[in-house]
Amino acid sequence: MSLFLKFCMFLLKGDEVTQRKSNVHILNRLYEHAKNLQAEERIIFIHEVINNIKELYINGKYDTVTWDPKKLQMFQLNLDRQASELKECIKTLKSRASTTQVGIRK
């Protein structure tokens, strides 16, 4: 398991990343919603958030931004890797859930 996934699992067990409230009120609602999710649902939530962040960088207009291109590329590659690993995790969770349901039906 990657270091990122270990960290995600650590956070999913209920530990807080930060105690501060976001200045963006829509984020406060999302974070409050995420607090009430089960671990599997949180993984899906994190996957969706990462994909949305990736979309911002793909569709955004950053002509006036002076980011270091190499650092930006590394950031985007890390987002891609994390999204890919979470997607595999979600597939595993769904596979386990369907196996459990089949076992219960028998």
mmCIF file of C-alpha atoms in Angstrom:
data_model
loop_
_atom_site.group_PDB
_atom_site.id
_atom_site.type_symbol
_atom_site.label_atom_id
_atom_site.label_comp_id
_atom_site.label_asym_id
_atom_site.label_seq_id
_atom_site.Cartn_x
_atom_site.Cartn_y
_atom_site.Cartn_z
ATOM 1 C CA MET A 1 0.000 0.000 0.000
ATOM 2 C CA SER A 2 1.376 3.402 -0.938
ATOM 3 C CA LEU A 3 2.289 5.971 1.666
ATOM 4 C CA PHE A 4 -0.550 8.172 0.404
ATOM 5 C CA LEU A 5 -3.137 5.424 0.860
ATOM 6 C CA LYS A 6 -1.803 4.646 4.328
ATOM 7 C CA PHE A 7 -2.166 8.331 5.179
ATOM 8 C CA CYS A 8 -5.703 8.381 3.730
ATOM 9 C CA MET A 9 -6.662 5.366 5.791
ATOM 10 C CA PHE A 10 -5.165 7.061 8.869
ATOM 11 C CA LEU A 11 -7.323 10.120 8.198
ATOM 12 C CA LEU A 12 -10.411 8.038 7.434
ATOM 13 C CA LYS A 13 -10.281 6.555 10.904
ATOM 14 C CA GLY A 14 -11.548 9.874 12.228
ATOM 15 C CA ASP A 15 -8.421 11.919 12.826
ATOM 16 C CA GLU A 16 -8.577 15.580 11.909
ATOM 17 C CA VAL A 17 -6.368 17.223 9.297
ATOM 18 C CA THR A 18 -7.076 20.682 10.632
ATOM 19 C CA GLN A 19 -9.282 22.291 13.231
ATOM 20 C CA ARG A 20 -9.645 25.531 11.267
ATOM 21 C CA LYS A 21 -12.775 26.279 9.297
ATOM 22 C CA SER A 22 -12.450 27.071 5.623
ATOM 23 C CA ASN A 23 -13.148 30.622 4.475
ATOM 24 C CA VAL A 24 -15.030 29.129 1.532
ATOM 25 C CA HIS A 25 -18.443 28.277 2.947
ATOM 26 C CA ILE A 26 -19.269 25.605 0.374
ATOM 27 C CA LEU A 27 -16.176 23.721 1.561
ATOM 28 C CA ASN A 28 -17.418 23.846 5.150
ATOM 29 C CA ARG A 29 -20.624 22.096 4.067
ATOM 30 C CA LEU A 30 -18.670 19.495 2.119
ATOM 31 C CA TYR A 31 -16.322 18.809 5.027
ATOM 32 C CA GLU A 32 -19.238 18.539 7.456
ATOM 33 C CA HIS A 33 -20.908 16.094 5.063
ATOM 34 C CA ALA A 34 -17.694 14.049 4.743
ATOM 35 C CA LYS A 35 -17.396 13.722 8.532
ATOM 36 C CA ASN A 36 -20.602 11.663 8.565
ATOM 37 C CA LEU A 37 -19.542 9.241 5.826
ATOM 38 C CA GLN A 38 -18.408 5.679 6.381
ATOM 39 C CA ALA A 39 -14.778 4.860 5.489
ATOM 40 C CA GLU A 40 -15.696 3.418 2.077
ATOM 41 C CA GLU A 41 -17.805 6.469 1.259
ATOM 42 C CA ARG A 42 -14.955 8.753 2.326
ATOM 43 C CA ILE A 43 -12.625 7.024 -0.125
ATOM 44 C CA ILE A 44 -15.116 7.675 -2.927
ATOM 45 C CA PHE A 45 -15.511 11.285 -1.722
ATOM 46 C CA ILE A 46 -11.719 11.831 -1.733
ATOM 47 C CA HIS A 47 -11.478 10.283 -5.210
ATOM 48 C CA GLU A 48 -14.145 12.665 -6.521
ATOM 49 C CA VAL A 49 -12.441 15.671 -4.909
ATOM 50 C CA ILE A 50 -9.085 14.758 -6.471
ATOM 51 C CA ASN A 51 -10.716 14.331 -9.880
ATOM 52 C CA ASN A 52 -12.367 17.740 -9.515
ATOM 53 C CA ILE A 53 -9.007 19.310 -8.641
ATOM 54 C CA LYS A 54 -7.483 17.660 -11.711
ATOM 55 C CA GLU A 55 -10.266 19.154 -13.852
ATOM 56 C CA LEU A 56 -9.520 22.623 -12.491
ATOM 57 C CA TYR A 57 -5.945 22.340 -13.719
ATOM 58 C CA ILE A 58 -6.949 20.860 -17.067
ATOM 59 C CA ASN A 59 -9.688 23.407 -17.839
ATOM 60 C CA GLY A 60 -8.295 26.436 -16.004
ATOM 61 C CA LYS A 61 -6.792 29.514 -17.604
ATOM 62 C CA TYR A 62 -3.426 30.130 -15.982
ATOM 63 C CA ASP A 63 -1.698 32.469 -18.434
ATOM 64 C CA THR A 64 -0.883 35.018 -15.734
ATOM 65 C CA VAL A 65 0.192 32.500 -13.085
ATOM 66 C CA THR A 66 3.928 32.119 -12.515
ATOM 67 C CA TRP A 67 4.066 28.606 -11.104
ATOM 68 C CA ASP A 68 7.223 26.579 -11.492
ATOM 69 C CA PRO A 69 6.335 24.307 -14.456
ATOM 70 C CA LYS A 70 8.241 21.315 -13.047
ATOM 71 C CA LYS A 71 6.556 21.605 -9.647
ATOM 72 C CA LEU A 72 3.164 21.978 -11.310
ATOM 73 C CA GLN A 73 3.825 18.898 -13.420
ATOM 74 C CA MET A 74 4.861 16.902 -10.327
ATOM 75 C CA PHE A 75 1.718 18.066 -8.520
ATOM 76 C CA GLN A 76 -0.460 16.980 -11.441
ATOM 77 C CA LEU A 77 1.330 13.629 -11.711
ATOM 78 C CA ASN A 78 0.765 13.054 -7.998
ATOM 79 C CA LEU A 79 -2.931 13.864 -8.409
ATOM 80 C CA ASP A 80 -3.137 11.377 -11.285
ATOM 81 C CA ARG A 81 -1.382 8.678 -9.253
ATOM 82 C CA GLN A 82 -3.552 9.256 -6.199
ATOM 83 C CA ALA A 83 -6.740 9.206 -8.270
ATOM 84 C CA SER A 84 -5.615 5.997 -9.957
ATOM 85 C CA GLU A 85 -4.782 4.287 -6.654
ATOM 86 C CA LEU A 86 -8.067 5.382 -5.091
ATOM 87 C CA LYS A 87 -9.934 4.087 -8.148
ATOM 88 C CA GLU A 88 -8.306 0.677 -7.620
ATOM 89 C CA CYS A 89 -9.236 0.836 -3.947
ATOM 90 C CA ILE A 90 -12.861 1.600 -4.872
ATOM 91 C CA LYS A 91 -12.915 -1.350 -7.302
ATOM 92 C CA THR A 92 -11.656 -3.622 -4.524
ATOM 93 C CA LEU A 93 -14.288 -2.323 -2.110
ATOM 94 C CA LYS A 94 -17.056 -2.869 -4.674
ATOM 95 C CA SER A 95 -15.747 -6.351 -5.427
ATOM 96 C CA ARG A 96 -15.729 -7.237 -1.721
ATOM 97 C CA ALA A 97 -19.232 -5.836 -1.306
ATOM 98 C CA SER A 98 -20.610 -7.866 -4.221
ATOM 99 C CA THR A 99 -18.873 -11.027 -2.943
ATOM 100 C CA THR A 100 -20.369 -10.471 0.503
ATOM 101 C CA GLN A 101 -23.848 -9.955 -0.973
ATOM 102 C CA VAL A 102 -23.551 -13.137 -3.047
ATOM 103 C CA GLY A 103 -22.475 -15.056 0.065
ATOM 104 C CA ILE A 104 -25.440 -13.725 2.035
ATOM 105 C CA ARG A 105 -27.951 -14.671 -0.675
ATOM 106 C CA LYS A 106 -26.875 -18.321 -0.767
#
